mmCIF file of C-alpha atoms in Angstrom:
data_model
loop_
_atom_site.group_PDB
_atom_site.id
_atom_site.type_symbol
_atom_site.label_atom_id
_atom_site.label_comp_id
_atom_site.label_asym_id
_atom_site.label_seq_id
_atom_site.Cartn_x
_atom_site.Cartn_y
_atom_site.Cartn_z
ATOM 1 C CA MET T 19 -6.558 -1.613 46.988
ATOM 2 C CA LYS T 20 -3.095 -1.366 45.402
ATOM 3 C CA LYS T 21 -2.869 -0.253 41.776
ATOM 4 C CA VAL T 22 -0.229 -1.461 39.332
ATOM 5 C CA ASN T 23 0.285 -0.947 35.607
ATOM 6 C CA HIS T 24 0.180 -4.256 33.737
ATOM 7 C CA ASN T 25 3.523 -3.466 32.077
ATOM 8 C CA ASN T 26 5.129 -3.233 35.524
ATOM 9 C CA LEU T 27 3.532 -6.502 36.617
ATOM 10 C CA ILE T 28 5.480 -8.640 34.136
ATOM 11 C CA GLU T 29 9.040 -9.245 32.993
ATOM 12 C CA ILE T 30 10.076 -10.664 29.617
ATOM 13 C CA SER T 31 11.433 -14.199 29.757
ATOM 14 C CA LYS T 32 11.779 -14.929 26.042
ATOM 15 C CA LYS T 33 11.062 -13.119 22.782
ATOM 16 C CA ILE T 34 10.999 -14.455 19.224
ATOM 17 C CA ASN T 35 10.807 -12.259 16.131
ATOM 18 C CA ASN T 36 9.341 -14.295 13.283
ATOM 19 C CA PRO T 37 9.181 -13.382 9.546
ATOM 20 C CA PHE T 38 6.538 -10.917 8.303
ATOM 21 C CA SER T 39 6.168 -8.907 11.531
ATOM 22 C CA ARG T 40 5.131 -11.933 13.564
ATOM 23 C CA GLU T 41 6.234 -11.789 17.187
ATOM 24 C CA THR T 42 5.994 -14.138 20.155
ATOM 25 C CA LEU T 43 6.569 -13.068 23.741
ATOM 26 C CA LEU T 44 6.741 -15.087 26.968
ATOM 27 C CA THR T 45 6.629 -13.116 30.214
ATOM 28 C CA ASN T 46 6.528 -14.032 33.897
ATOM 29 C CA ILE T 47 4.731 -12.282 36.727
ATOM 30 C CA LYS T 48 7.389 -10.537 38.853
ATOM 31 C CA HIS T 49 7.967 -12.394 42.112
ATOM 32 C CA ASN T 50 7.124 -9.401 44.275
ATOM 33 C CA TYR T 51 3.609 -9.421 42.772
ATOM 34 C CA GLY T 52 2.905 -13.159 42.534
ATOM 35 C CA ASN T 53 3.623 -16.015 40.147
ATOM 36 C CA GLY T 54 2.466 -17.225 36.744
ATOM 37 C CA VAL T 55 2.904 -16.563 33.032
ATOM 38 C CA PHE T 56 1.612 -14.342 30.250
ATOM 39 C CA LEU T 57 2.057 -15.556 26.651
ATOM 40 C CA TRP T 58 1.485 -13.209 23.697
ATOM 41 C CA HIS T 59 1.468 -13.789 19.911
ATOM 42 C CA ASP T 60 1.215 -11.071 17.250
ATOM 43 C CA PHE T 61 0.383 -12.814 13.981
ATOM 44 C CA GLY T 62 1.212 -9.751 11.877
ATOM 45 C CA ASN T 63 -2.167 -9.755 10.130
ATOM 46 C CA GLY T 64 -4.206 -7.497 12.402
ATOM 47 C CA ILE T 65 -4.857 -10.256 14.944
ATOM 48 C CA ALA T 66 -2.998 -11.082 18.160
ATOM 49 C CA SER T 67 -3.669 -13.643 20.875
ATOM 50 C CA SER T 68 -2.632 -13.845 24.497
ATOM 51 C CA SER T 69 -3.050 -16.300 27.336
ATOM 52 C CA CYS T 70 -2.455 -15.734 31.030
ATOM 53 C CA ASP T 71 -2.452 -17.981 34.075
ATOM 54 C CA TYR T 72 -1.295 -16.432 37.346
ATOM 55 C CA LYS T 73 -2.029 -15.609 40.987
ATOM 56 C CA LEU T 74 -1.156 -12.415 42.832
ATOM 57 C CA ASN T 75 0.113 -12.215 46.405
ATOM 58 C CA ASP T 76 -2.165 -9.281 47.318
ATOM 59 C CA ASP T 77 -5.345 -7.505 46.152
ATOM 60 C CA TYR T 78 -4.558 -5.371 43.087
ATOM 61 C CA ASN T 79 -6.221 -3.146 40.517
ATOM 62 C CA ILE T 80 -4.363 -3.960 37.291
ATOM 63 C CA TYR T 81 -4.302 -0.983 34.914
ATOM 64 C CA LEU T 82 -4.255 -1.687 31.160
ATOM 65 C CA SER T 83 -4.275 0.783 28.267
ATOM 66 C CA SER T 84 -4.099 0.719 24.470
ATOM 67 C CA ASN T 85 -3.767 3.256 21.644
ATOM 68 C CA ILE T 86 -5.049 0.862 18.969
ATOM 69 C CA ALA T 87 -8.780 0.919 18.217
ATOM 70 C CA GLY T 88 -10.459 -2.413 17.588
ATOM 71 C CA ALA T 89 -12.105 -5.367 19.276
ATOM 72 C CA VAL T 90 -11.010 -7.895 21.845
ATOM 73 C CA LEU T 91 -12.549 -11.301 22.515
ATOM 74 C CA ILE T 92 -11.954 -12.314 26.146
ATOM 75 C CA PHE T 93 -12.588 -15.857 27.406
ATOM 76 C CA ASN T 94 -12.465 -16.226 31.192
ATOM 77 C CA LEU T 95 -11.432 -19.699 32.393
ATOM 78 C CA SER T 96 -11.015 -18.960 36.104
ATOM 79 C CA ASN T 97 -12.738 -16.872 38.786
ATOM 80 C CA ASN T 98 -15.062 -13.968 38.038
ATOM 81 C CA ILE T 99 -13.129 -10.941 36.767
ATOM 82 C CA LYS T 100 -14.219 -7.378 37.601
ATOM 83 C CA TYR T 101 -13.490 -4.677 35.040
ATOM 84 C CA PHE T 102 -13.732 -0.953 35.814
ATOM 85 C CA PHE T 103 -13.977 1.331 32.781
ATOM 86 C CA LYS T 104 -13.897 5.112 32.445
ATOM 87 C CA GLY T 105 -16.825 6.764 34.175
ATOM 88 C CA ASN T 106 -16.606 4.193 36.978
ATOM 89 C CA LYS T 107 -18.578 1.676 34.922
ATOM 90 C CA GLU T 108 -18.229 -1.880 36.172
ATOM 91 C CA PHE T 109 -18.534 -5.150 34.267
ATOM 92 C CA ILE T 110 -18.165 -8.647 35.701
ATOM 93 C CA LEU T 111 -17.025 -11.434 33.371
ATOM 94 C CA LYS T 112 -18.119 -14.683 34.961
ATOM 95 C CA LYS T 113 -16.151 -17.919 34.994
ATOM 96 C CA ASN T 114 -16.330 -19.845 31.679
ATOM 97 C CA SER T 115 -17.930 -16.854 29.945
ATOM 98 C CA PHE T 116 -16.803 -14.529 27.165
ATOM 99 C CA PHE T 117 -17.540 -11.146 25.649
ATOM 100 C CA ILE T 118 -16.460 -8.939 22.747
ATOM 101 C CA GLY T 119 -15.195 -5.546 23.828
ATOM 102 C CA LEU T 120 -14.818 -2.627 21.427
ATOM 103 C CA SER T 121 -12.107 -0.131 22.353
ATOM 104 C CA SER T 122 -11.110 3.360 21.275
ATOM 105 C CA ASP T 123 -7.592 4.477 20.363
ATOM 106 C CA ASP T 124 -7.333 5.968 23.860
ATOM 107 C CA PHE T 125 -8.577 2.991 25.836
ATOM 108 C CA SER T 126 -8.004 2.145 29.484
ATOM 109 C CA VAL T 127 -9.483 -0.274 32.008
ATOM 110 C CA GLU T 128 -8.727 -1.639 35.467
ATOM 111 C CA MET T 129 -9.046 -5.286 36.482
ATOM 112 C CA HIS T 130 -9.893 -5.959 40.116
ATOM 113 C CA LEU T 131 -8.020 -9.130 41.149
ATOM 114 C CA LYS T 132 -7.980 -10.633 44.633
ATOM 115 C CA LYS T 133 -5.127 -12.231 46.519
ATOM 116 C CA ASN T 134 -4.313 -15.881 45.703
ATOM 117 C CA ARG T 135 -7.190 -16.235 43.225
ATOM 118 C CA GLN T 136 -6.303 -17.702 39.866
ATOM 119 C CA CYS T 137 -6.605 -15.453 36.826
ATOM 120 C CA LYS T 138 -6.721 -17.574 33.683
ATOM 121 C CA ALA T 139 -7.947 -16.117 30.412
ATOM 122 C CA ILE T 140 -7.475 -16.274 26.641
ATOM 123 C CA THR T 141 -7.711 -13.100 24.558
ATOM 124 C CA ILE T 142 -7.988 -12.487 20.814
ATOM 125 C CA GLY T 143 -7.355 -8.895 19.704
ATOM 126 C CA ILE T 144 -8.473 -7.652 16.265
ATOM 127 C CA LYS T 145 -7.661 -4.249 14.748
ATOM 128 C CA GLU T 146 -10.573 -1.973 13.879
ATOM 129 C CA LEU T 147 -10.675 -2.223 10.062
ATOM 130 C CA LEU T 148 -10.402 -6.000 10.087
ATOM 131 C CA PHE T 149 -13.076 -6.375 12.789
ATOM 132 C CA LEU T 150 -15.469 -4.112 10.857
ATOM 133 C CA GLN T 151 -15.110 -6.481 7.901
ATOM 134 C CA LEU T 152 -15.403 -9.684 9.932
ATOM 135 C CA ALA T 153 -18.456 -8.537 11.911
ATOM 136 C CA LYS T 154 -20.173 -6.380 9.283
ATOM 137 C CA LYS T 155 -23.453 -8.291 9.722
ATOM 138 C CA LEU T 156 -23.853 -6.791 13.194
ATOM 139 C CA GLU T 157 -26.451 -4.047 12.967
ATOM 140 C CA ASN T 158 -25.119 -0.458 13.161
ATOM 141 C CA LEU T 159 -21.595 -1.711 13.864
ATOM 142 C CA SER T 160 -19.835 1.231 12.168
ATOM 143 C CA GLU T 161 -21.903 3.734 14.159
ATOM 144 C CA ILE T 162 -21.242 1.848 17.398
ATOM 145 C CA MET T 163 -17.512 1.818 16.651
ATOM 146 C CA GLN T 164 -17.569 5.592 16.169
ATOM 147 C CA GLU T 165 -19.473 6.056 19.440
ATOM 148 C CA THR T 166 -16.930 3.793 21.151
ATOM 149 C CA LYS T 167 -14.173 6.233 20.248
ATOM 150 C CA ALA T 168 -16.015 8.925 22.166
ATOM 151 C CA VAL T 169 -16.902 6.889 25.256
ATOM 152 C CA ASN T 170 -13.827 4.610 25.471
ATOM 153 C CA HIS T 171 -15.504 1.183 25.242
ATOM 154 C CA PHE T 172 -18.550 -0.883 24.270
ATOM 155 C CA ILE T 173 -19.301 -4.435 25.419
ATOM 156 C CA ILE T 174 -21.192 -7.100 23.490
ATOM 157 C CA GLU T 175 -21.919 -9.934 25.912
ATOM 158 C CA GLY T 176 -21.446 -13.421 24.572
ATOM 159 C CA GLY T 177 -22.601 -15.685 27.390
ATOM 160 C CA TYR T 178 -21.079 -19.005 28.389
ATOM 161 C CA ILE T 179 -18.272 -20.684 26.463
ATOM 162 C CA ASP T 180 -19.558 -23.697 24.516
ATOM 163 C CA SER T 181 -17.857 -27.062 23.967
ATOM 164 C CA TYR T 182 -16.390 -26.114 20.574
ATOM 165 C CA GLN T 183 -14.907 -22.897 21.940
ATOM 166 C CA PHE T 184 -13.387 -24.874 24.846
ATOM 167 C CA GLU T 185 -11.807 -27.235 22.313
ATOM 168 C CA LEU T 186 -10.233 -24.339 20.404
ATOM 169 C CA LEU T 187 -9.144 -22.583 23.599
ATOM 170 C CA SER T 188 -7.204 -25.666 24.702
ATOM 171 C CA TYR T 189 -4.615 -24.900 21.993
ATOM 172 C CA PHE T 190 -3.691 -21.635 23.762
ATOM 173 C CA GLU T 191 -2.950 -23.076 27.208
ATOM 174 C CA ASN T 192 0.671 -24.042 26.535
ATOM 175 C CA LYS T 193 2.872 -22.129 29.008
ATOM 176 C CA THR T 194 5.982 -22.153 26.797
ATOM 177 C CA ILE T 195 6.744 -20.743 23.353
ATOM 178 C CA ASN T 196 7.760 -22.744 20.342
ATOM 179 C CA GLU T 197 10.250 -21.572 17.710
ATOM 180 C CA ASN T 198 8.835 -24.036 15.190
ATOM 181 C CA SER T 199 7.160 -21.984 12.416
ATOM 182 C CA LEU T 200 4.623 -24.704 11.683
ATOM 183 C CA SER T 201 3.524 -24.787 15.331
ATOM 184 C CA ASN T 202 3.049 -21.024 15.326
ATOM 185 C CA LEU T 203 1.142 -21.236 12.047
ATOM 186 C CA HIS T 204 -1.153 -23.852 13.582
ATOM 187 C CA LEU T 205 -1.775 -21.601 16.600
ATOM 188 C CA GLU T 206 -2.580 -18.727 14.246
ATOM 189 C CA SER T 207 -5.116 -20.886 12.421
ATOM 190 C CA MET T 208 -6.734 -21.767 15.771
ATOM 191 C CA ALA T 209 -6.958 -18.063 16.662
ATOM 192 C CA LEU T 210 -8.606 -17.281 13.323
ATOM 193 C CA ASN T 211 -10.997 -20.187 13.745
ATOM 194 C CA LEU T 212 -11.897 -19.124 17.293
ATOM 195 C CA ALA T 213 -12.435 -15.496 16.237
ATOM 196 C CA HIS T 214 -14.543 -16.516 13.216
ATOM 197 C CA TYR T 215 -16.715 -18.910 15.212
ATOM 198 C CA THR T 216 -17.196 -16.510 18.150
ATOM 199 C CA ILE T 217 -18.074 -13.499 15.992
ATOM 200 C CA ASN T 218 -20.629 -15.583 14.074
ATOM 201 C CA LYS T 219 -22.057 -16.796 17.377
ATOM 202 C CA ILE T 220 -22.570 -13.184 18.488
ATOM 203 C CA ILE T 221 -24.071 -12.229 15.116
ATOM 204 C CA ASN T 222 -26.530 -15.124 15.282
ATOM 205 C CA LYS T 223 -27.487 -14.198 18.834
ATOM 206 C CA CYS T 224 -28.210 -10.606 17.821
ATOM 207 C CA THR T 225 -29.874 -11.228 14.450
ATOM 208 C CA ASN T 226 -31.898 -14.416 15.005
ATOM 209 C CA ASN T 227 -34.251 -12.462 17.252
ATOM 210 C CA GLU T 228 -35.460 -9.246 15.613
ATOM 211 C CA ASP T 229 -36.414 -7.846 19.020
ATOM 212 C CA PHE T 230 -32.745 -7.667 19.997
ATOM 213 C CA ASN T 231 -31.245 -4.963 17.816
ATOM 214 C CA MET T 232 -28.148 -3.196 19.082
ATOM 215 C CA GLU T 233 -30.143 -0.276 20.492
ATOM 216 C CA LYS T 234 -32.294 -2.587 22.617
ATOM 217 C CA ILE T 235 -29.254 -4.589 23.714
ATOM 218 C CA GLU T 236 -27.655 -1.341 24.894
ATOM 219 C CA SER T 237 -30.755 -0.581 27.028
ATOM 220 C CA LEU T 238 -30.618 -4.067 28.526
ATOM 221 C CA LYS T 239 -26.929 -3.612 29.285
ATOM 222 C CA LYS T 240 -27.680 -0.299 31.010
ATOM 223 C CA ALA T 241 -30.296 -2.047 33.125
ATOM 224 C CA LYS T 242 -27.805 -4.729 34.089
ATOM 225 C CA GLN T 243 -25.163 -2.109 34.895
ATOM 226 C CA ILE T 244 -27.631 -0.359 37.221
ATOM 227 C CA ILE T 245 -28.153 -3.649 39.057
ATOM 228 C CA ILE T 246 -24.401 -4.288 39.250
ATOM 229 C CA SER T 247 -23.486 -0.823 40.525
ATOM 230 C CA GLN T 248 -26.573 0.243 42.527
ATOM 231 C CA TYR T 249 -27.465 -3.075 44.173
ATOM 232 C CA ALA T 250 -27.540 -1.529 47.666
ATOM 233 C CA GLN T 251 -30.357 0.845 46.751
ATOM 234 C CA ALA T 252 -34.087 0.075 46.938
ATOM 235 C CA LEU T 253 -34.384 -0.554 43.199
ATOM 236 C CA SER T 254 -37.754 -1.181 41.579
ATOM 237 C CA ILE T 255 -38.254 -2.322 38.011
ATOM 238 C CA LYS T 256 -39.772 1.078 37.276
ATOM 239 C CA ASP T 257 -36.644 2.823 38.622
ATOM 240 C CA ILE T 258 -34.371 0.627 36.511
ATOM 241 C CA ALA T 259 -36.498 1.151 33.388
ATOM 242 C CA ASN T 260 -36.415 4.937 33.815
ATOM 243 C CA LYS T 261 -32.656 4.968 34.304
ATOM 244 C CA ALA T 262 -32.134 2.666 31.312
ATOM 245 C CA ALA T 263 -34.453 4.820 29.150
ATOM 246 C CA THR T 264 -36.812 1.992 28.263
ATOM 247 C CA ASN T 265 -40.358 0.796 28.872
ATOM 248 C CA GLU T 266 -41.049 -1.069 32.132
ATOM 249 C CA CYS T 267 -43.120 -3.853 30.546
ATOM 250 C CA TYR T 268 -40.692 -4.390 27.681
ATOM 251 C CA LEU T 269 -37.762 -4.386 30.091
ATOM 252 C CA LYS T 270 -39.222 -7.210 32.195
ATOM 253 C CA LYS T 271 -39.901 -9.393 29.147
ATOM 254 C CA ASP T 272 -36.724 -8.630 27.206
ATOM 255 C CA PHE T 273 -34.416 -8.858 30.234
ATOM 256 C CA LYS T 274 -35.477 -12.410 31.019
ATOM 257 C CA GLN T 275 -35.328 -13.447 27.370
ATOM 258 C CA TYR T 276 -31.879 -11.931 26.794
ATOM 259 C CA TYR T 277 -30.147 -12.805 30.091
ATOM 260 C CA GLY T 278 -32.079 -15.957 30.930
ATOM 261 C CA THR T 279 -33.046 -14.658 34.374
ATOM 262 C CA THR T 280 -35.353 -12.063 35.893
ATOM 263 C CA ILE T 281 -34.296 -8.630 37.126
ATOM 264 C CA TYR T 282 -35.180 -9.645 40.686
ATOM 265 C CA LYS T 283 -33.066 -12.807 40.557
ATOM 266 C CA MET T 284 -30.060 -10.995 39.082
ATOM 267 C CA LEU T 285 -30.328 -8.283 41.760
ATOM 268 C CA GLN T 286 -30.585 -10.890 44.498
ATOM 269 C CA LYS T 287 -27.614 -12.837 43.152
ATOM 270 C CA ARG T 288 -25.534 -9.663 42.903
ATOM 271 C CA ARG T 289 -26.339 -8.699 46.499
ATOM 272 C CA LEU T 290 -25.474 -12.150 47.813
ATOM 273 C CA GLU T 291 -22.186 -12.283 45.910
ATOM 274 C CA ILE T 292 -21.179 -8.910 47.384
ATOM 275 C CA ALA T 293 -22.353 -10.066 50.808
ATOM 276 C CA LYS T 294 -20.038 -13.051 50.599
ATOM 277 C CA GLU T 295 -17.104 -10.768 49.805
ATOM 278 C CA LEU T 296 -17.960 -8.451 52.714
ATOM 279 C CA LEU T 297 -18.089 -11.382 55.131
ATOM 280 C CA GLU T 298 -14.662 -12.425 53.848
ATOM 281 C CA GLU T 299 -13.468 -8.900 54.699
ATOM 282 C CA ASN T 300 -14.671 -9.461 58.289
ATOM 283 C CA PHE T 301 -17.810 -7.292 58.251
ATOM 284 C CA SER T 302 -20.461 -8.468 60.698
ATOM 285 C CA VAL T 303 -23.626 -10.175 59.420
ATOM 286 C CA LYS T 304 -25.687 -7.109 60.367
ATOM 287 C CA GLU T 305 -23.297 -4.699 58.615
ATOM 288 C CA THR T 306 -23.233 -6.917 55.540
ATOM 289 C CA CYS T 307 -27.012 -7.191 55.450
ATOM 290 C CA LEU T 308 -27.447 -3.399 55.445
ATOM 291 C CA LYS T 309 -24.590 -2.733 53.014
ATOM 292 C CA VAL T 310 -26.113 -4.938 50.287
ATOM 293 C CA GLY T 311 -29.590 -3.448 50.553
ATOM 294 C CA TYR T 312 -31.509 -5.737 52.909
ATOM 295 C CA LYS T 313 -33.283 -4.382 55.982
ATOM 296 C CA HIS T 314 -33.992 -7.596 57.874
ATOM 297 C CA ILE T 315 -31.201 -9.950 58.945
ATOM 298 C CA GLY T 316 -33.536 -12.968 59.085
ATOM 299 C CA HIS T 317 -34.616 -12.520 55.461
ATOM 300 C CA PHE T 318 -31.020 -11.918 54.348
ATOM 301 C CA SER T 319 -29.758 -14.997 56.224
ATOM 302 C CA LYS T 320 -32.424 -17.192 54.637
ATOM 303 C CA LEU T 321 -31.546 -16.004 51.128
ATOM 304 C CA PHE T 322 -27.805 -16.488 51.796
ATOM 305 C CA LEU T 323 -28.383 -20.011 53.103
ATOM 306 C CA ASN T 324 -30.531 -20.981 50.111
ATOM 307 C CA HIS T 325 -27.956 -19.629 47.659
ATOM 308 C CA PHE T 326 -24.659 -20.798 49.225
ATOM 309 C CA LYS T 327 -25.934 -23.738 51.335
ATOM 310 C CA ILE T 328 -24.407 -22.179 54.443
ATOM 311 C CA SER T 329 -25.649 -19.405 56.738
ATOM 312 C CA PRO T 330 -23.796 -16.045 56.706
ATOM 313 C CA SER T 331 -22.788 -16.429 60.375
ATOM 314 C CA GLU T 332 -21.401 -19.924 59.744
ATOM 315 C CA TYR T 333 -19.596 -18.747 56.619
ATOM 316 C CA ARG T 334 -18.024 -15.860 58.560
ATOM 317 C CA LYS T 335 -16.809 -18.273 61.254
ATOM 318 C CA LYS T 336 -15.420 -20.585 58.603
ATOM 319 C CA ILE T 337 -13.458 -17.785 56.934
ATOM 320 C CA ASN T 338 -12.076 -16.488 60.239
ATOM 321 C CA SER T 339 -10.912 -19.966 61.238
ATOM 322 C CA PHE T 340 -8.326 -20.083 58.457
#
C-alpha cells in the first residue's frame, strides 16, 4: 500500500489570519491523490477544530505526526477508519463513532484509507494543560498522560455519536471558510460546546460504574486489541485473558458490559469483516476462510451468509463483475 505524508496530500486554497492568533485554513486534496477538502480552525485558546471530506484515487497509508502533546476528539462520519500506531498497534474507529486520543509531543500515526471510499470526520484538538483541567475528573488522568508521553498514544473509546453530538457536528460540515468574525466566533462556541459535552460523556461513562476504572479499561482495551490484531489465531478466552493480564471470569463479564457484546461475537465480526476485504482483493473462498482463522469452509460460509445476507462465493462473483 502506498504511503503519503498528510502534508503532501493537501494544498492550501485559502488562509485567513484573524486577531489574537486565530487562524483559518482551507485546503484541497491534490488532484493526483483524489478530491475533497480539509478545513482547519485554530481558535488561539488551546483548541483547534478540523473537518475533512474526501476520497482518494488509490489505497493509501496517510502518515500524520505532531509535536504538541494533548488530546484529540475524533468523530467519524463515514466508513470505518483504521489507525496504525507505533508498535504496530491497530485501532478501528467505526462509522458514526468517536474516541478521545491522548498524544505525546512526539506523536505519529498512519491512517489506512481505501480507494474511492469517503473519509469524512470532525476533529477537536486540545492542548495538554487545558485538557488536564477540562477532564480532571477522569481517574489517574495525569499519570496516564505521563505514560502516554512514553508510549506515544492512549485511546479512550467513546462509543457511538448521539443525537446531540450530531447536531453540534453539523456546524462543522461547511466546505468553505467565512471571513465574518461573528461566524467564526459561533463556530468556536460550537467546538467548545462539543468538547465540553463529549468529555463529560466520557467521564460519566468511566465514573458511573465503579468497576470501570482506568486500569480495568486498559485491560479491556488490550483484550480488544488482541482480537483485532490476532483474529486469525485459535484464540480462547483464557489466552486473551492471559495476554491482557486479567482474570478470565472478570474479562468475560466486564467485556460484555463495557463493549455491549461478547468476546466471541466481536472475534467473529472481526474475522468476517476481514474476510469481506480479502474477497474484494480476489482471494478465493478457501484462502479467505483459512486466512481469517476458520478451518471449515461450510461453517465459514454459513457465518458469512448470516452476517452479510449473501454467501462468500456470491459476494466474490458480485465484486468481480464490476
